[in-house]
Each structure stands twice: as structure tokens, then as C-alpha cells.
GROMACS .gro file of C-alpha atoms in nm:
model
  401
    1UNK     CA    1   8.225  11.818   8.833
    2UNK     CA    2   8.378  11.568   8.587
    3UNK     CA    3   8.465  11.196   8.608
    4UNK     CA    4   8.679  11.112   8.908
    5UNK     CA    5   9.059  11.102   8.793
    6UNK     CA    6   9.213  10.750   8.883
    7UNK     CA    7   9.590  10.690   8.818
    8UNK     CA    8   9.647  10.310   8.876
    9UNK     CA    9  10.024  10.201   8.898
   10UNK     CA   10  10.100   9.820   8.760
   11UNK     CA   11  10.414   9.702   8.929
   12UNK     CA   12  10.592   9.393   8.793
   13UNK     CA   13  10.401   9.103   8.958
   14UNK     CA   14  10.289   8.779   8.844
   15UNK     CA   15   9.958   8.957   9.017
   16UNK     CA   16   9.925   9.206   8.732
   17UNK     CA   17   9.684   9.027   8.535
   18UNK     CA   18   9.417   9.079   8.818
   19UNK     CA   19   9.422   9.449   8.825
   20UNK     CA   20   9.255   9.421   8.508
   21UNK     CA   21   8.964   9.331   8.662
   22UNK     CA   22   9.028   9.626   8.931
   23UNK     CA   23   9.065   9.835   8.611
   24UNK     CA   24   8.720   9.743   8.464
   25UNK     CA   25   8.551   9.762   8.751
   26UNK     CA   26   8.690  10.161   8.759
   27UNK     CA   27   8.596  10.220   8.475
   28UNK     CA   28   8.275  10.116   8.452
   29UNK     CA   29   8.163  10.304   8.747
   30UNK     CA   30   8.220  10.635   8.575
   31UNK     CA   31   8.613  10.697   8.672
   32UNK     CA   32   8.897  10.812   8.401
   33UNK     CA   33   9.150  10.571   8.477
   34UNK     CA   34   9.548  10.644   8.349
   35UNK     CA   35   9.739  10.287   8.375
   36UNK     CA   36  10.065  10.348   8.468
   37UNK     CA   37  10.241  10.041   8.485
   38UNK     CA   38  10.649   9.966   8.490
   39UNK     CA   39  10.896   9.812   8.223
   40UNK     CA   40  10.853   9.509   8.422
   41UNK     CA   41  10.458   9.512   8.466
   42UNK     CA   42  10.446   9.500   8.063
   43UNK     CA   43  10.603   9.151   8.108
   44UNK     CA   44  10.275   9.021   8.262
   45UNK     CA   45  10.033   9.199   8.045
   46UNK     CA   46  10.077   9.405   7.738
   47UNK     CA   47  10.061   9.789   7.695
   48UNK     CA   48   9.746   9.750   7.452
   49UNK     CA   49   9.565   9.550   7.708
   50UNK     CA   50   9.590   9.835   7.934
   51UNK     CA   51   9.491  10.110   7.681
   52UNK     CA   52   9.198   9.931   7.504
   53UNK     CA   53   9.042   9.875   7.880
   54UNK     CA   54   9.085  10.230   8.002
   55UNK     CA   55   9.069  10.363   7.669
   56UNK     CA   56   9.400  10.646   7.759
   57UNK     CA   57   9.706  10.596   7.630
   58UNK     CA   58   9.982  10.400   7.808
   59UNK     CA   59  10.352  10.490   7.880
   60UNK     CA   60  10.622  10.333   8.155
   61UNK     CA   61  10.864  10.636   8.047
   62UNK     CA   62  10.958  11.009   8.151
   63UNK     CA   63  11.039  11.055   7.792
   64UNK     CA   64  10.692  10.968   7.578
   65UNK     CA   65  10.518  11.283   7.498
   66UNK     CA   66  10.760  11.513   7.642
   67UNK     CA   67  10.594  11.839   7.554
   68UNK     CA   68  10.298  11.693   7.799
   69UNK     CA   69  10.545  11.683   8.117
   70UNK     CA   70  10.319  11.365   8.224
   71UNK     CA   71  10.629  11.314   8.521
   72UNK     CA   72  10.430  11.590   8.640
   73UNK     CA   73  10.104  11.642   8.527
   74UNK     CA   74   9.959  11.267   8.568
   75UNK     CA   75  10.033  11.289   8.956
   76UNK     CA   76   9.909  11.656   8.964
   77UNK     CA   77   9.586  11.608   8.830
   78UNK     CA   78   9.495  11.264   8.993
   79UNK     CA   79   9.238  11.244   9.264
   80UNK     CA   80   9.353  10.897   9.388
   81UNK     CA   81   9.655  10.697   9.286
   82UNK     CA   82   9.648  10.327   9.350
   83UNK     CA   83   9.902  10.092   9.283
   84UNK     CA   84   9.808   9.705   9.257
   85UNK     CA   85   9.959   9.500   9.259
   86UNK     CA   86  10.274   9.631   9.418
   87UNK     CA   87  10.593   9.496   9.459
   88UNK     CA   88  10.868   9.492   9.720
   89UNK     CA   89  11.058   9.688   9.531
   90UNK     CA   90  10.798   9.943   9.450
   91UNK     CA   91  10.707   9.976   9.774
   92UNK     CA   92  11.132  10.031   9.896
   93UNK     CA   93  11.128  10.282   9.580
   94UNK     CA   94  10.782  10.468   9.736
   95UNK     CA   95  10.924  10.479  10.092
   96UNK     CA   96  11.278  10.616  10.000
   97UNK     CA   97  11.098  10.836   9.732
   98UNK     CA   98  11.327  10.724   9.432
   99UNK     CA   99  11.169  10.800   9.055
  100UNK     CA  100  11.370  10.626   8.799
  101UNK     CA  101  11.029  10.579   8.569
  102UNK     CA  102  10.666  10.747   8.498
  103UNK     CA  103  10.535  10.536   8.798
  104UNK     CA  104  10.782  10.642   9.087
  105UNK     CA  105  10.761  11.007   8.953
  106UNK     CA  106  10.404  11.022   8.934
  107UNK     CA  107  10.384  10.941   9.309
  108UNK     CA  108  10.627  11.214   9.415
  109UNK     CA  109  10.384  11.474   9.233
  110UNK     CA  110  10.057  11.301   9.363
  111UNK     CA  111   9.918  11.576   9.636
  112UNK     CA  112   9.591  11.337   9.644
  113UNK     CA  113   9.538  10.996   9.846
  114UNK     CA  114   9.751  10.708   9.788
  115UNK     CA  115   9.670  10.356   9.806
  116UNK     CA  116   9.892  10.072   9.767
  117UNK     CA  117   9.804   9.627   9.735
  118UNK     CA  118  10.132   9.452   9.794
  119UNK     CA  119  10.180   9.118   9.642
  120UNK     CA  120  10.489   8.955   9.703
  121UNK     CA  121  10.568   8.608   9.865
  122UNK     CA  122  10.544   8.600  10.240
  123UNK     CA  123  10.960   8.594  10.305
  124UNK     CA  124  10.989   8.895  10.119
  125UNK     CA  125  10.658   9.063  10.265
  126UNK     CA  126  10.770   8.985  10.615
  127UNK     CA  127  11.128   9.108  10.569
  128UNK     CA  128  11.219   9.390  10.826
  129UNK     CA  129  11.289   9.627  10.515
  130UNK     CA  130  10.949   9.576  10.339
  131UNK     CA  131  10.862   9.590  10.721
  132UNK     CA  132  10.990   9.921  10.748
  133UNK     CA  133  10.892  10.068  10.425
  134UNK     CA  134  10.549   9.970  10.479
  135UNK     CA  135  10.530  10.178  10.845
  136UNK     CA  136  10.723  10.462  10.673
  137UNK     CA  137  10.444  10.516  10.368
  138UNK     CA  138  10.210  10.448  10.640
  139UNK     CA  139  10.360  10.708  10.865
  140UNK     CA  140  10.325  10.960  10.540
  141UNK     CA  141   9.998  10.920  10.532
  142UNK     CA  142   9.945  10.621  10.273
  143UNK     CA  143   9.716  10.369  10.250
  144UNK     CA  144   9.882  10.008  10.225
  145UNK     CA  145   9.669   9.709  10.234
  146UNK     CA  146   9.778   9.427  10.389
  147UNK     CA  147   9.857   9.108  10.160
  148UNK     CA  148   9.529   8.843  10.153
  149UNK     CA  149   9.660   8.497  10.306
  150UNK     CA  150   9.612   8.218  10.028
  151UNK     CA  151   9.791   8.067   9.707
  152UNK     CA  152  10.095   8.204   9.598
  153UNK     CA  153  10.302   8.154   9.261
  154UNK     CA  154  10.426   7.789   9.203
  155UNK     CA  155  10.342   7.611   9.490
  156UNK     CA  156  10.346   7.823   9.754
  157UNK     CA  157  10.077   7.963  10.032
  158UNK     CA  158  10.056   8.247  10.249
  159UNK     CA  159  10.063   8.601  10.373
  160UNK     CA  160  10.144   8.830  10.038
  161UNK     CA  161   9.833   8.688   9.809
  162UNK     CA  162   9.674   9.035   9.601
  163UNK     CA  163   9.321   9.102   9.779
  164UNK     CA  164   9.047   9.051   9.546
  165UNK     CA  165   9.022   9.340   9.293
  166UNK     CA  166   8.614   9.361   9.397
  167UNK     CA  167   8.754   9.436   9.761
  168UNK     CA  168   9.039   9.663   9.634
  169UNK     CA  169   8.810   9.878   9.417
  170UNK     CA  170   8.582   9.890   9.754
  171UNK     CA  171   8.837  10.020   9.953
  172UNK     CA  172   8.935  10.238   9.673
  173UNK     CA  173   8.585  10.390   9.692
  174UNK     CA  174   8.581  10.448  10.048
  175UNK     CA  175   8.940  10.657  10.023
  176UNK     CA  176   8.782  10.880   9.729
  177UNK     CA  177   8.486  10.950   9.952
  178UNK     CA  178   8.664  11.063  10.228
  179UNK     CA  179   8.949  11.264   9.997
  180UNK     CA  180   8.833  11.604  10.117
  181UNK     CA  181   8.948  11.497  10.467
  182UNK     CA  182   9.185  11.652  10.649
  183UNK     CA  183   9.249  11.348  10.815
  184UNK     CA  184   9.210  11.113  10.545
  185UNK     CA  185   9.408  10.820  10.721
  186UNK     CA  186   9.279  10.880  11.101
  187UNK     CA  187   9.258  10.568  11.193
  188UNK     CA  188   9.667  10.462  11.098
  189UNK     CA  189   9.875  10.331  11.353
  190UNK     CA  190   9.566  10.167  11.528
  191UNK     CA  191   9.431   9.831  11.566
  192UNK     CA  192   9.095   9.774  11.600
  193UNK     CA  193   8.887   9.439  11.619
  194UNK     CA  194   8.598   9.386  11.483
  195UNK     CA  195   8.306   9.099  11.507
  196UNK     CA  196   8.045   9.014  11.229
  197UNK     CA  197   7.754   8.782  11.116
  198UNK     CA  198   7.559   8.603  11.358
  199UNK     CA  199   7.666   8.329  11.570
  200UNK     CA  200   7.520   7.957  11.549
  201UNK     CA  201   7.457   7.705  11.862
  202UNK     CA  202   7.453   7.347  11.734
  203UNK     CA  203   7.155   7.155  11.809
  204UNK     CA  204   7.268   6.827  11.635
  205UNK     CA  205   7.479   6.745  11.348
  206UNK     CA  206   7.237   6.893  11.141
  207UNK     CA  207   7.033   7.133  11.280
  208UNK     CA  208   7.167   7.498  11.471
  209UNK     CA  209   6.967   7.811  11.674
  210UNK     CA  210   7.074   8.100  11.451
  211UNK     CA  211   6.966   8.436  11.339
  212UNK     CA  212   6.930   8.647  11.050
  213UNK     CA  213   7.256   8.840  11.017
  214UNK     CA  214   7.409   8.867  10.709
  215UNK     CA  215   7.785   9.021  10.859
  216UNK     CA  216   7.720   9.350  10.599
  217UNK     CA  217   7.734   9.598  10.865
  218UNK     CA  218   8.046   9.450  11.019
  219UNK     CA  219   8.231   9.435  10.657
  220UNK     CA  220   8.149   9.777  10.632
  221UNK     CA  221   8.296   9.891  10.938
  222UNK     CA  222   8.608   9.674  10.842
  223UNK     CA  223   8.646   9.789  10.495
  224UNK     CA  224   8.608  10.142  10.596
  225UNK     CA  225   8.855  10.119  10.894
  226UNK     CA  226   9.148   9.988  10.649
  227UNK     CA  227   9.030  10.276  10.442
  228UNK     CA  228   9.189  10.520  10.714
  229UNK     CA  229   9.454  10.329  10.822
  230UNK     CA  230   9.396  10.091  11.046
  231UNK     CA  231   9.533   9.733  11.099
  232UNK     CA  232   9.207   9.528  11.123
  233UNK     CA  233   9.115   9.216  11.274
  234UNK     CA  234   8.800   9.107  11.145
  235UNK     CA  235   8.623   8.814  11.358
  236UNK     CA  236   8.326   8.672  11.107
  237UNK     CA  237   8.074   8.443  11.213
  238UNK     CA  238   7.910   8.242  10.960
  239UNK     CA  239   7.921   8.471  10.684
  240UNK     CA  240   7.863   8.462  10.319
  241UNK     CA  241   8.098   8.771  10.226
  242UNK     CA  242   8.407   8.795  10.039
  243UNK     CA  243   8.720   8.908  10.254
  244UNK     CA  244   8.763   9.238  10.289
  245UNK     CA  245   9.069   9.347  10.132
  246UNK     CA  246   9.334   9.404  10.428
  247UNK     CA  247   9.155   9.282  10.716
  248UNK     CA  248   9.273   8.966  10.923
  249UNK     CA  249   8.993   8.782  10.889
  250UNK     CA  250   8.899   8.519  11.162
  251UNK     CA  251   8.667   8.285  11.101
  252UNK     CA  252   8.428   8.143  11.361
  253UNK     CA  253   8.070   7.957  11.446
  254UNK     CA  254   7.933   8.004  11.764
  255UNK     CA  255   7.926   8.242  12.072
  256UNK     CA  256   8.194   8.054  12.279
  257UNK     CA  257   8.444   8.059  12.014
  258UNK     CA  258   8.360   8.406  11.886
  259UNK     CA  259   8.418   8.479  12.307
  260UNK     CA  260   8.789   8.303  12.291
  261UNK     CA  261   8.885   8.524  11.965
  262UNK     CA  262   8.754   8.859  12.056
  263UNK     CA  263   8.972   8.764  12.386
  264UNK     CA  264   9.286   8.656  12.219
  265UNK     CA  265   9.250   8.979  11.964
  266UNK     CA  266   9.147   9.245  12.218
  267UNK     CA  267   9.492   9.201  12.395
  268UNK     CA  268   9.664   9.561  12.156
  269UNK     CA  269   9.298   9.663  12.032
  270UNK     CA  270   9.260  10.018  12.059
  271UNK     CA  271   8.897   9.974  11.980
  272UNK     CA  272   8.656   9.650  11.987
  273UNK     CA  273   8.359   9.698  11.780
  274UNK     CA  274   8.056   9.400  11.867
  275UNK     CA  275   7.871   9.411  11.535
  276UNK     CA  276   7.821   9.064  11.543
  277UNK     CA  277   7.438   8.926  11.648
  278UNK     CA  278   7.594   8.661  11.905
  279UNK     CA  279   7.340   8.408  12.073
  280UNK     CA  280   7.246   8.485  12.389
  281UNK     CA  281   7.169   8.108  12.495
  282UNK     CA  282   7.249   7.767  12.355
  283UNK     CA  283   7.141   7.377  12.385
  284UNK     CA  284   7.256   7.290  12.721
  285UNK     CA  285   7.273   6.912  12.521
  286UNK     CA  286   7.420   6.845  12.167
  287UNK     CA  287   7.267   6.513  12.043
  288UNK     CA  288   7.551   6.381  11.868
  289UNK     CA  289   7.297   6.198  11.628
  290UNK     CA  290   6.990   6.386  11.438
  291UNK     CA  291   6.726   6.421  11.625
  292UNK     CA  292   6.390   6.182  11.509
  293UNK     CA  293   6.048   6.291  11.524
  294UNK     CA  294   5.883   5.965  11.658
  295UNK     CA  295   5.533   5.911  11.588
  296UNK     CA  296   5.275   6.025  11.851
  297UNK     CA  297   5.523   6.200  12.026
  298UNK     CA  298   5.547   6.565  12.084
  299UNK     CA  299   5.939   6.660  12.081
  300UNK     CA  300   6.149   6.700  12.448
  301UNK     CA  301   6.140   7.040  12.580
  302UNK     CA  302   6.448   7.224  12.416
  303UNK     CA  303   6.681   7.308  12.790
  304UNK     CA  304   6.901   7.654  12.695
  305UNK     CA  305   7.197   7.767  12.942
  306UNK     CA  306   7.297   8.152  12.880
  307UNK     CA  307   7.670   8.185  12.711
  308UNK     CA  308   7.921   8.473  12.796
  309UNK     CA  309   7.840   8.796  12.777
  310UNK     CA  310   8.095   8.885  12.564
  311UNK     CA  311   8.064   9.305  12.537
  312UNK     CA  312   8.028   9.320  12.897
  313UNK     CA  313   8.347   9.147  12.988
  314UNK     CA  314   8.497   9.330  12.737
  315UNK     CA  315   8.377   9.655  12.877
  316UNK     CA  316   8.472   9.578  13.218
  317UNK     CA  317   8.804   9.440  13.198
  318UNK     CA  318   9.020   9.611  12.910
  319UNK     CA  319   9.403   9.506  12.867
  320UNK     CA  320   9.508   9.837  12.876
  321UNK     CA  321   9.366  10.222  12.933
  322UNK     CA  322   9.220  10.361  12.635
  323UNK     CA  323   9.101  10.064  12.484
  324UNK     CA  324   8.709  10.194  12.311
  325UNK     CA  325   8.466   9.916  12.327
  326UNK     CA  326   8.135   9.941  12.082
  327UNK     CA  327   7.852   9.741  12.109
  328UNK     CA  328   7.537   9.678  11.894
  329UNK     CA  329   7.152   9.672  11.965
  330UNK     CA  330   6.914   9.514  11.749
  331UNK     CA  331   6.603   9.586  11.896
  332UNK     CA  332   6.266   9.563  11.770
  333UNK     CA  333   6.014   9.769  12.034
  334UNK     CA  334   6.123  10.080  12.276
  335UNK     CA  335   6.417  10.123  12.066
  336UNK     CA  336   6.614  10.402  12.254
  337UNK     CA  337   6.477  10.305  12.585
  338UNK     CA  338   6.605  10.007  12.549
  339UNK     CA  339   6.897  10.071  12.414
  340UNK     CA  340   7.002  10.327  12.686
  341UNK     CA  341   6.909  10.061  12.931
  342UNK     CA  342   7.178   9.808  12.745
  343UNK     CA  343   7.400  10.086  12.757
  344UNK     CA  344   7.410  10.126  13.118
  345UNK     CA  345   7.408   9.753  13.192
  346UNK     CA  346   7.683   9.663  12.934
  347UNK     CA  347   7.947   9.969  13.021
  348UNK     CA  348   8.033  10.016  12.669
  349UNK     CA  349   8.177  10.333  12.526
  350UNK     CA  350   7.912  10.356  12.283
  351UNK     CA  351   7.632  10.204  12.198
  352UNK     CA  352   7.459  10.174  11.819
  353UNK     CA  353   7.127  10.129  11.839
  354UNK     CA  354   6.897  10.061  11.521
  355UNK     CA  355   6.526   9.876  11.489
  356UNK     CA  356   6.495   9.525  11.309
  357UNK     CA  357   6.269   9.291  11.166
  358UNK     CA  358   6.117   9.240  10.813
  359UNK     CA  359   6.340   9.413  10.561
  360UNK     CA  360   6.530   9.615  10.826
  361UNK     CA  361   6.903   9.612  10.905
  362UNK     CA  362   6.954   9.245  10.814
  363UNK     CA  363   7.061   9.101  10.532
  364UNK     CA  364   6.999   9.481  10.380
  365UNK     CA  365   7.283   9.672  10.188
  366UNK     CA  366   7.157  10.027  10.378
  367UNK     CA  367   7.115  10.105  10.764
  368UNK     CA  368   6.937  10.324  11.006
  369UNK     CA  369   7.090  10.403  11.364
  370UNK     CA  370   7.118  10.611  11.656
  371UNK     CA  371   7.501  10.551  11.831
  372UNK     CA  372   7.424  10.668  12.262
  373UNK     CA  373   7.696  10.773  12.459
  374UNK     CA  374   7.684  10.703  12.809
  375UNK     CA  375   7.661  11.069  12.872
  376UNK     CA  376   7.335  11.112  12.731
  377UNK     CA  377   7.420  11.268  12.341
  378UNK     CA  378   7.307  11.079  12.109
  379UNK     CA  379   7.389  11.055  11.705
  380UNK     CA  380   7.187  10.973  11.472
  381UNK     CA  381   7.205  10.837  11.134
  382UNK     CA  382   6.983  10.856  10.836
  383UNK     CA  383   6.937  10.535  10.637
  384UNK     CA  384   7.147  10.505  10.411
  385UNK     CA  385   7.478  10.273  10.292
  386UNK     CA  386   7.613  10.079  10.573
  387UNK     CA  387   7.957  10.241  10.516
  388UNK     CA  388   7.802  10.557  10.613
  389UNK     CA  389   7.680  10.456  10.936
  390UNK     CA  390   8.047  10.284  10.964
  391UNK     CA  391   8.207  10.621  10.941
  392UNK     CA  392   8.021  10.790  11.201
  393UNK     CA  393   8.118  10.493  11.409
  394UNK     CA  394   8.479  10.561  11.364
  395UNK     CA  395   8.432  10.959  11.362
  396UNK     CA  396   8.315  10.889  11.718
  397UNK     CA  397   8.579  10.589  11.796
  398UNK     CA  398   8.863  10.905  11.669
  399UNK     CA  399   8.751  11.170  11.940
  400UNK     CA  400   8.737  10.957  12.208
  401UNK     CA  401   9.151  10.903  12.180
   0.00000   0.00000   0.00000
């Protein structure tokens, strides 16, 4: 089998210089890449910029090299098209399936998986037209990524910032994985919440009860979710990780406030997904000054009170019918025994289960599981990437709707 065939559409955005960076990063991970970019693109960056980085030749016209048909054939023989960054108007052109250069014809002829990064400035990205267009690509199938929330050109900030190409090119991976899918975009139409890292209960200004959770298994899930389609709320707890391109990300410390958002967000969830390690107790007193070791003392007794259980007020009272909750078990002894016994005592749908301790699950890039059902199957899942692991999760999440 040879290289992976990448087309990647440059629409004309002051946001074109960064999918150089999404270029290289194709490139060198062993993918042919084919820059398509528009007239206007070429305003941003130059046509030999593009074809000394992917090393193909560059057109933005129907007419160079006619005897190759590339209208046709670049499309044809792509196994993912992405276009970053991509404009309103590219994206009102891609909905109403106009082709007025080698861009907008290419994805007519694309039969392969689509992805587009819109960067825009938020009026234009909340307008009901771009509105519309979006939910009509969507509708066909497409991926679109929602806009990061941050800087814009000149002065401005919000909603229509390009994701960062290192999260783009993940997503992008995720989508070629999955291209043999029938259902490559399962998950579109849905929103589903999810919660990552570990929670952290103050102790003083400067000290915290904490655990070891690095968030990596609930960036997975998050990344792999907008990689089928869904609209994703990502609640992240003291994490280190870069935004995953297209989620909502929500950012939070401890178990009471992760409580409140997982509320507020669960309201049109179609699924909940608890990766987060969330504290089951915390200080019943926050010194509001650092706490002094005195000499010849031995330190107060630390007093804990228990916070909410969070997954099993989720489980037992969901906004509307339908609603899948998933929780997480990080256990270290009696794995699936207890695991089956937090099943039945939290009421979740399902249940995913792995071991932890030195050099297991936390802080790791890989994962080992088993995901129970409250009927008694249970899935496992080798060790392995945690994306993996994050696709069975949604596999399962899909049949149960």
C-alpha cells in the first residue's frame, strides 16, 4: 500500500500561513500531500512555499496541465481532503457545491472524507448563512471543526481563531483511520460532554490533595468524537494539554466546580463521558494562610468531608430520555469485581474499567481497559493508543441510540 494521499485546500485567510505547519507535519509522517490553495490563498503565502514543502507541484486553476484533467483526478485519487484554513466563502461555495477553481472542483470529485478548519472573525462565523452552510456540509457527511476561541486579526478576540495545526493534523489522523467506515461521521448531529484530568482540593494557598492524571485519555475521547462529528464540550481539570481542535473546552480546578459544569453542559448532552479522576473528599477547612510546621509539633489531623458524587447524579437524574452516561474506574486490586460493583452502585450506562499505578494508565500515551455493561457483557481492550480505547467507547456510546 503506498503513502496515504492528502489533498489540503488553502483558502484565502490571513490564517494561511499556519497550515504550513499542518503541511509539514503531513508530510513528515509519511503522507503525499497536493496543496491546493485559491487565487486568494496565494496572497498570504506564495505558490513556491507550498511546492518546496510538499515537494508536488502547485496550481489554483482548471486550466494548468490540462491533458492531466486534475478538476478530476486530484479529488478522485485523494484519501482525505482537508481544507485549513477555510473561509466563509469557501465554506458557502462547499455547501451550495459551486466550482469556479481547482479547489471547489476538487471537492465535488472527492468520494473520500472531508475535513474542513474555518477561520473567519466571529460576526461572520456566527452569521445564520455560515450557520447554515456549516449544518448542511455537516448533514453531507463532512467534517467541520469548530473555530478555536482566541486572538483574531487586528485587534480582535473570539470564536473563529484556526485550531492549532498539531490538533488539526490529529484530528486529521483520526478521520484517515476510520476512512474504511461506513459510518465515518457517526457521531454528527450529537453533543456529547466530556470531563478530563484530575481534580485538585485546596489545602492552603499553596498546597492542594491531587492525583496523578494527566487528562490524555479524556483528549482522546474528545479528539476522536469531533473526528465523527460530534459537537464537543470538553470539561478539563488541571491539565497540561493543548486544546483539542474543535472541542469547547472548559476549564476547571476542583470537584465542586467540575460538579456545576458537567451540570450546566449535560442539559442537550446526548452522552456524558466521566474520564476525569475527580476527588472523592476535600479539606473540610482552607487555611487562608500557608500552613507552618512549628517546632516540636506534630501537624493537626487533616478533617476531609466527601464532595458530590458527580456520575451518580448524573446517572440518576438525566435532562432528557436517551441521554448515555459513562463513567471511569481506576482501580488498582479486584479490578472487575470492583468495577462491576461501581457499576451497580453508580447506574451508569457503561462502565470502563482499567488497573493503575506505577507506569499504568496515567500520565501514559497507551491504555488497557475492559468497558462493563450493566447487563453483564463485557469489552475488552488491548493496550494500546488511548484513541483506540476512545473508539470502542464511542462504538458502544453509537448502539446504544
Amino acid at each position: 500500500m503506498g503513502r496515504p494521499q492528502v489533498v489540503l485546500g488553502v483558502s484565502g485567510g490571513i490564517a494561511a500561513y499556519k497550515a504550513c505547519e499542518l503541511l509539514r507535519r503531513f508530510t513528515e509522517s509519511g503522507h503525499d500531500v497536493r496543496v491546493v490553495p485559491t487565487d486568494s490563498a496565494l496572497h498570504f503565502v506564495g505558490e513556491a512555499t507550498w511546492a518546496a514543502l510538499s515537494g508536488n507541484p502547485v496550481s489554483t486553476r482548471v486550466w494548468d496541465t490540462v491533458s492531466e484533467v486534475p478538476h478530476v483526478r486530484i479529488g478522485q485519487h485523494a484519501d482525505l481532503v482537508v481544507v485549513a484554513p477555510t473561509t466563509a466563502d469557501m465554506l458557502a461555495k462547499a455547501a451550495h457545491g459551486l466550482a469556479d477553481d481547482l479547489l471547489t472542483n476538487t471537492l465535488l470529485t472527492a468520494r473520500c472524507p472531508v475535513v474542513f478548519a474555518p477561520a473567519m472573525h466571529t460576526e461572520m462565523w456566527e452569521h445564520p448563512a455560515t450557520q447554515e452552510n456549516v449544518a448542511t456540509l455537516r448533514r453531507r457527511g463532512a467534517i467541520v471543526i469548530e473555530p478555536a476561541v482566541g486572538r483574531l486579526t487586528g485587534v480582535d478576540t473570539g470564536k473563529g481563531r484556526l485550531p492549532d495545526p498539531a490538533e488539526i493534523f490529529e484530528i486529521c489522523q483520526r478521520v484517515l483511520a476510520r476512512r474504511a467506515q461506513p459510518a465515518l461521521a457517526d457521531l454528527a448531529g450529537r453533543h456529547v460532554v466530556i470531563s478530563a484530568g484530575g481534580t485538585r482540593e485546596p489545602l492552603d494557598p499553596v498546597r492542594f490533595l491531587g492525583n496523578r492524571s494527566s487528562g490524555k485519555q479524556g483528549y482522546a475521547l474528545a479528539r476522536t468524537a469531533v473526528a465523527r462529528g460530534a459537537r464537543v464540550t470538553l470539561i478539563a481539570a488541571n491539565t497540561e494539554l493543548a486544546d483539542p481542535a474543535g472541542a469547547d473546552v472548559v476549564r476547571v480546578e476542583t470537584a465542586r466546580q467540575l460538579h456545576e459544569a458537567v451540570l450546566k453542559a449535560a442539559a442537550d448532552a446526548d452522552a456524558l463521558v466521566m474520564a476525569a479522576a475527580v476527588a472523592d473528599f476535600r479539606p473540610a477547612r482552607y487555611a487562608t494562610g500557608k500552613i507552618k510546621k512549628k517546632d516540636g509539633e506534630e501537624p493537626a489531623p487533616l478533617e476531609l468531608v466527601r464532595n458530590p458524587d458527580i456520575l451518580a447524579e448524573l446517572s440518576a437524574a438525566r435532562p432528557h430520555a436517551g441521554q448515555i452516561v459513562v463513567g471511569f474506574a481506576a482501580e488498582t486490586d479486584d479490578v472487575l469485581a470492583n468495577g462491576r460493583a461501581k457499576l451497580a452502585r453508580k447506574g451508569c450506562d457503561l462502565l470502563v474499567v482499567n488497573e493503575v499505578g506505577e507506569h499504568k494508565a496515567f500520565g501514559s500515551e497507551e491504555n488497557e481497559a475492559v468497558v462493563l455493561a450493566p447487563d453483564g457483557t463485557q469489552t475488552p481492550v488491548p493496550y494500546g493508543p488511548k484513541e483506540a480505547l476512545a473508539d470502542v467507547v464511542w462504538d458502544l456510546v453509537a448502539q446504544r441510540w
